[in-house]
Amino acid sequence: MRNKKILMRGLGISLLSTLVILCIYLAFWQIDRGKEKDIIFQSYMKNISSDPIEISDSDFTPVDFTKVILRGRFRASNQFLLDNKVHNKKAGYDVITPLEVDDKTVLINRGWVDNNSRTKLPNIELASEYSEVIGYVYYYKKPYTLSDDNSDSGWPRLLQTLDTNVIASILDRKVEPYLIVMSENQENSLQIRNIFKKNDKLKHYMYAGQWFIFATIGTILIIVLLKRSKQ
């Protein structure tokens, strides 16, 4: 009976030790995530307030949040609605319109529209096909989907995720790997929805603190079990 209790305490200590190590790992992972979010937010704030750079060079490869200005012709008949985008606690779409700039196509996020009725698409008409656009560069992360997102064949095309490679195949035209998000009200813009409203680093630091607390509780329990084993 005594040996069984010793064995159970040993297993408990091993399990708790594993959990403590896991909690410490998750805590430092959250700290790293907080630092990463802070760097992204600071880059966004710095670039969004700078003067825009004119895109004219075909080899121009901007980084995230670079503020730019470009001129071209919108493809009014080939627009996309990026679904499940929330603005002011209301669900809607981000309107993605291809802009032909010289020999390349750049996707423009013109802003947000309400989806009051799922049976009727919103009005996303353009004021003018030839337009100047001011906004910032944004690279959408590679989406992970379980189903084919290219089943819709009508226009505007409804998308659940945004993949520039998929859009390039739909348009049968080379598309730049980034989008331009309109950063201010201008011709052809809709409701501007800021991607970053605040710095999320504190949220990750709070999560890290919680994991450290769990690790501390686990450590205390290990100490208690070790003392009982000695007794």
Tab-separated table of C-alpha atoms in Angstrom:
chain	number	residue	atom	x	y	z
A	1	MET	CA	0.000	0.000	0.000
A	2	ARG	CA	2.828	2.354	0.922
A	3	ASN	CA	4.686	1.569	-2.283
A	4	LYS	CA	1.524	2.297	-4.250
A	5	LYS	CA	1.195	5.723	-2.619
A	6	ILE	CA	4.842	6.484	-3.345
A	7	LEU	CA	4.322	5.445	-6.951
A	8	MET	CA	1.225	7.631	-7.290
A	9	ARG	CA	3.063	10.620	-5.816
A	10	GLY	CA	5.924	10.030	-8.244
A	11	LEU	CA	3.537	9.973	-11.185
A	12	GLY	CA	1.843	13.106	-9.879
A	13	ILE	CA	5.168	14.915	-9.575
A	14	SER	CA	6.151	13.873	-13.119
A	15	LEU	CA	2.830	15.022	-14.545
A	16	LEU	CA	2.947	18.337	-12.686
A	17	SER	CA	6.554	18.900	-13.766
A	18	THR	CA	5.528	18.425	-17.401
A	19	LEU	CA	2.625	20.835	-16.980
A	20	VAL	CA	4.853	23.437	-15.299
A	21	ILE	CA	7.366	23.261	-18.152
A	22	LEU	CA	4.514	23.571	-20.668
A	23	CYS	CA	3.065	26.603	-18.844
A	24	ILE	CA	6.457	28.326	-18.757
A	25	TYR	CA	6.907	27.643	-22.489
A	26	LEU	CA	3.458	29.086	-23.264
A	27	ALA	CA	4.184	32.126	-21.098
A	28	PHE	CA	7.378	32.977	-23.000
A	29	TRP	CA	5.597	32.256	-26.290
A	30	GLN	CA	2.950	34.839	-25.374
A	31	ILE	CA	5.674	37.333	-24.474
A	32	ASP	CA	7.251	36.820	-27.898
A	33	ARG	CA	3.834	37.273	-29.525
A	34	GLY	CA	3.361	40.507	-27.589
A	35	LYS	CA	6.727	41.829	-28.775
A	36	GLU	CA	5.870	40.833	-32.357
A	37	LYS	CA	2.488	42.592	-32.181
A	38	ASP	CA	4.163	45.698	-30.741
A	39	ILE	CA	6.683	45.821	-33.609
A	40	ILE	CA	3.879	45.443	-36.178
A	41	PHE	CA	1.759	48.143	-34.536
A	42	GLN	CA	4.654	50.594	-34.249
A	43	SER	CA	5.511	50.001	-37.925
A	44	TYR	CA	1.874	50.615	-38.848
A	45	MET	CA	1.673	53.875	-36.864
A	46	LYS	CA	4.964	55.131	-38.279
A	47	ASN	CA	4.169	54.402	-41.934
A	48	ILE	CA	0.498	55.390	-41.905
A	49	SER	CA	1.423	58.949	-40.910
A	50	SER	CA	4.184	59.337	-43.513
A	51	ASP	CA	3.932	60.843	-46.994
A	52	PRO	CA	2.842	58.326	-49.658
A	53	ILE	CA	5.339	56.873	-52.140
A	54	GLU	CA	4.229	56.777	-55.759
A	55	ILE	CA	4.238	53.290	-57.277
A	56	SER	CA	5.674	53.587	-60.758
A	57	ASP	CA	8.517	51.073	-60.879
A	58	SER	CA	7.335	47.616	-62.009
A	59	ASP	CA	9.958	46.009	-59.740
A	60	PHE	CA	8.777	47.890	-56.662
A	61	THR	CA	8.263	45.464	-53.753
A	62	PRO	CA	6.992	47.393	-50.729
A	63	VAL	CA	6.886	46.133	-47.159
A	64	ASP	CA	3.803	45.982	-44.938
A	65	PHE	CA	2.124	49.328	-44.185
A	66	THR	CA	4.156	51.337	-46.698
A	67	LYS	CA	1.946	54.290	-47.618
A	68	VAL	CA	1.623	54.597	-51.374
A	69	ILE	CA	-0.152	56.485	-54.136
A	70	LEU	CA	-0.968	54.917	-57.490
A	71	ARG	CA	-3.101	55.623	-60.528
A	72	GLY	CA	-4.855	53.220	-62.850
A	73	ARG	CA	-8.118	51.810	-64.129
A	74	PHE	CA	-10.450	49.822	-61.897
A	75	ARG	CA	-11.922	46.593	-63.252
A	76	ALA	CA	-15.483	47.446	-62.269
A	77	SER	CA	-16.914	44.195	-63.617
A	78	ASN	CA	-14.508	41.953	-61.640
A	79	GLN	CA	-14.907	42.882	-57.978
A	80	PHE	CA	-14.673	40.686	-54.877
A	81	LEU	CA	-16.503	40.705	-51.548
A	82	LEU	CA	-14.403	39.432	-48.633
A	83	ASP	CA	-16.968	37.991	-46.239
A	84	ASN	CA	-17.286	38.066	-42.422
A	85	LYS	CA	-15.657	41.427	-41.769
A	86	VAL	CA	-16.963	43.211	-38.672
A	87	HIS	CA	-17.197	46.999	-38.394
A	88	ASN	CA	-18.880	48.771	-35.458
A	89	LYS	CA	-20.176	45.372	-34.269
A	90	LYS	CA	-21.915	44.727	-37.579
A	91	ALA	CA	-21.043	41.998	-40.073
A	92	GLY	CA	-20.294	42.936	-43.643
A	93	TYR	CA	-17.832	42.712	-46.514
A	94	ASP	CA	-14.516	44.253	-47.462
A	95	VAL	CA	-14.746	45.283	-51.126
A	96	ILE	CA	-11.698	44.216	-53.131
A	97	THR	CA	-11.394	45.805	-56.583
A	98	PRO	CA	-8.566	45.071	-59.060
A	99	LEU	CA	-6.744	48.160	-60.320
A	100	GLU	CA	-4.767	47.928	-63.570
A	101	VAL	CA	-1.577	49.948	-63.186
A	102	ASP	CA	0.455	49.880	-66.411
A	103	ASP	CA	1.257	46.198	-66.988
A	104	LYS	CA	0.273	44.860	-63.562
A	105	THR	CA	-2.832	44.392	-61.444
A	106	VAL	CA	-2.999	45.579	-57.842
A	107	LEU	CA	-5.870	44.631	-55.547
A	108	ILE	CA	-7.447	47.570	-53.737
A	109	ASN	CA	-9.392	47.201	-50.493
A	110	ARG	CA	-11.881	50.037	-51.007
A	111	GLY	CA	-13.449	49.662	-47.574
A	112	TRP	CA	-16.370	48.015	-45.831
A	113	VAL	CA	-20.039	47.631	-46.737
A	114	ASP	CA	-22.952	46.295	-44.698
A	115	ASN	CA	-24.557	42.976	-45.611
A	116	ASN	CA	-28.065	43.784	-44.416
A	117	SER	CA	-29.516	41.092	-46.629
A	118	ARG	CA	-27.726	37.849	-47.450
A	119	THR	CA	-30.043	37.436	-50.458
A	120	LYS	CA	-29.088	40.752	-52.051
A	121	LEU	CA	-25.562	41.979	-52.635
A	122	PRO	CA	-24.672	45.554	-51.602
A	123	ASN	CA	-24.137	48.433	-54.001
A	124	ILE	CA	-20.407	48.718	-54.719
A	125	GLU	CA	-20.503	50.844	-57.865
A	126	LEU	CA	-17.486	52.989	-58.705
A	127	ALA	CA	-17.689	56.746	-59.112
A	128	SER	CA	-14.994	56.566	-61.775
A	129	GLU	CA	-13.035	53.680	-63.312
A	130	TYR	CA	-9.896	55.776	-63.810
A	131	SER	CA	-8.784	56.830	-60.358
A	132	GLU	CA	-5.987	57.788	-58.002
A	133	VAL	CA	-5.646	55.660	-54.879
A	134	ILE	CA	-3.924	56.513	-51.602
A	135	GLY	CA	-3.483	53.734	-49.086
A	136	TYR	CA	-1.049	51.401	-47.409
A	137	VAL	CA	0.401	48.038	-48.381
A	138	TYR	CA	-0.928	44.978	-46.607
A	139	TYR	CA	0.065	41.347	-47.099
A	140	TYR	CA	-2.724	38.960	-46.164
A	141	LYS	CA	-1.451	35.856	-44.427
A	142	LYS	CA	-1.695	32.572	-46.308
A	143	PRO	CA	-5.220	31.312	-45.593
A	144	TYR	CA	-6.053	27.820	-44.384
A	145	THR	CA	-9.293	26.463	-45.773
A	146	LEU	CA	-11.057	23.115	-45.627
A	147	SER	CA	-13.147	23.672	-48.756
A	148	ASP	CA	-12.823	25.121	-52.231
A	149	ASP	CA	-13.233	28.904	-52.022
A	150	ASN	CA	-13.571	29.274	-55.775
A	151	SER	CA	-17.026	27.724	-56.266
A	152	ASP	CA	-18.839	31.008	-56.921
A	153	SER	CA	-18.849	32.074	-60.565
A	154	GLY	CA	-20.897	35.286	-60.476
A	155	TRP	CA	-19.841	38.885	-59.998
A	156	PRO	CA	-19.094	40.370	-57.588
A	157	ARG	CA	-17.347	37.206	-56.440
A	158	LEU	CA	-17.864	36.244	-52.780
A	159	LEU	CA	-14.714	35.100	-50.931
A	160	GLN	CA	-14.268	33.612	-47.468
A	161	THR	CA	-10.493	34.113	-47.518
A	162	LEU	CA	-8.155	36.202	-49.619
A	163	ASP	CA	-5.424	34.506	-51.627
A	164	THR	CA	-3.788	36.580	-54.369
A	165	ASN	CA	-2.841	33.412	-56.263
A	166	VAL	CA	-6.484	32.313	-56.390
A	167	ILE	CA	-7.575	35.766	-57.566
A	168	ALA	CA	-4.859	35.748	-60.231
A	169	SER	CA	-6.224	32.462	-61.596
A	170	ILE	CA	-9.782	33.847	-61.571
A	171	LEU	CA	-8.742	37.007	-63.440
A	172	ASP	CA	-6.277	35.090	-65.628
A	173	ARG	CA	-3.797	37.868	-65.026
A	174	LYS	CA	-0.723	38.391	-62.862
A	175	VAL	CA	-1.672	39.973	-59.554
A	176	GLU	CA	0.711	41.621	-57.099
A	177	PRO	CA	1.141	39.609	-53.843
A	178	TYR	CA	-0.028	42.513	-51.672
A	179	LEU	CA	-3.135	44.683	-51.364
A	180	ILE	CA	-3.518	48.418	-51.039
A	181	VAL	CA	-5.905	49.311	-48.231
A	182	MET	CA	-7.459	52.749	-48.709
A	183	SER	CA	-6.394	54.700	-45.628
A	184	GLU	CA	-8.595	57.767	-45.982
A	185	ASN	CA	-11.825	58.905	-47.605
A	186	GLN	CA	-11.351	59.539	-51.307
A	187	GLU	CA	-13.071	58.932	-54.621
A	188	ASN	CA	-14.328	55.329	-54.833
A	189	SER	CA	-13.676	54.625	-51.144
A	190	LEU	CA	-16.372	53.081	-48.943
A	191	GLN	CA	-16.412	52.939	-45.136
A	192	ILE	CA	-12.781	52.854	-44.022
A	193	ARG	CA	-12.187	49.993	-41.573
A	194	ASN	CA	-8.854	50.243	-39.778
A	195	ILE	CA	-7.078	46.904	-39.544
A	196	PHE	CA	-5.259	48.007	-36.385
A	197	LYS	CA	-7.298	49.994	-33.869
A	198	LYS	CA	-5.017	49.484	-30.882
A	199	ASN	CA	-1.827	47.791	-29.750
A	200	ASP	CA	-2.609	44.200	-28.689
A	201	LYS	CA	0.686	43.584	-26.892
A	202	LEU	CA	-0.857	43.979	-23.408
A	203	LYS	CA	-3.344	41.205	-24.141
A	204	HIS	CA	-0.482	38.774	-24.811
A	205	TYR	CA	1.422	39.921	-21.736
A	206	MET	CA	-1.698	39.258	-19.637
A	207	TYR	CA	-1.920	35.751	-21.087
A	208	ALA	CA	1.757	35.263	-20.236
A	209	GLY	CA	1.049	36.316	-16.663
A	210	GLN	CA	-1.730	33.735	-16.405
A	211	TRP	CA	0.557	30.961	-17.616
A	212	PHE	CA	3.216	32.025	-15.080
A	213	ILE	CA	0.564	31.835	-12.336
A	214	PHE	CA	-0.380	28.303	-13.415
A	215	ALA	CA	3.314	27.360	-13.429
A	216	THR	CA	3.700	28.771	-9.899
A	217	ILE	CA	0.687	26.807	-8.631
A	218	GLY	CA	2.093	23.635	-10.220
A	219	THR	CA	5.478	24.253	-8.598
A	220	ILE	CA	3.868	24.669	-5.167
A	221	LEU	CA	1.987	21.383	-5.610
A	222	ILE	CA	5.236	19.632	-6.578
A	223	ILE	CA	6.914	20.947	-3.418
A	224	VAL	CA	3.995	19.696	-1.308
A	225	LEU	CA	4.170	16.227	-2.865
A	226	LEU	CA	7.955	16.081	-2.379
A	227	LYS	CA	7.602	16.944	1.320
A	228	ARG	CA	4.976	14.234	1.762
A	229	SER	CA	7.228	11.720	0.040
A	230	LYS	CA	10.078	12.511	2.460
A	231	GLN	CA	7.746	12.113	5.431
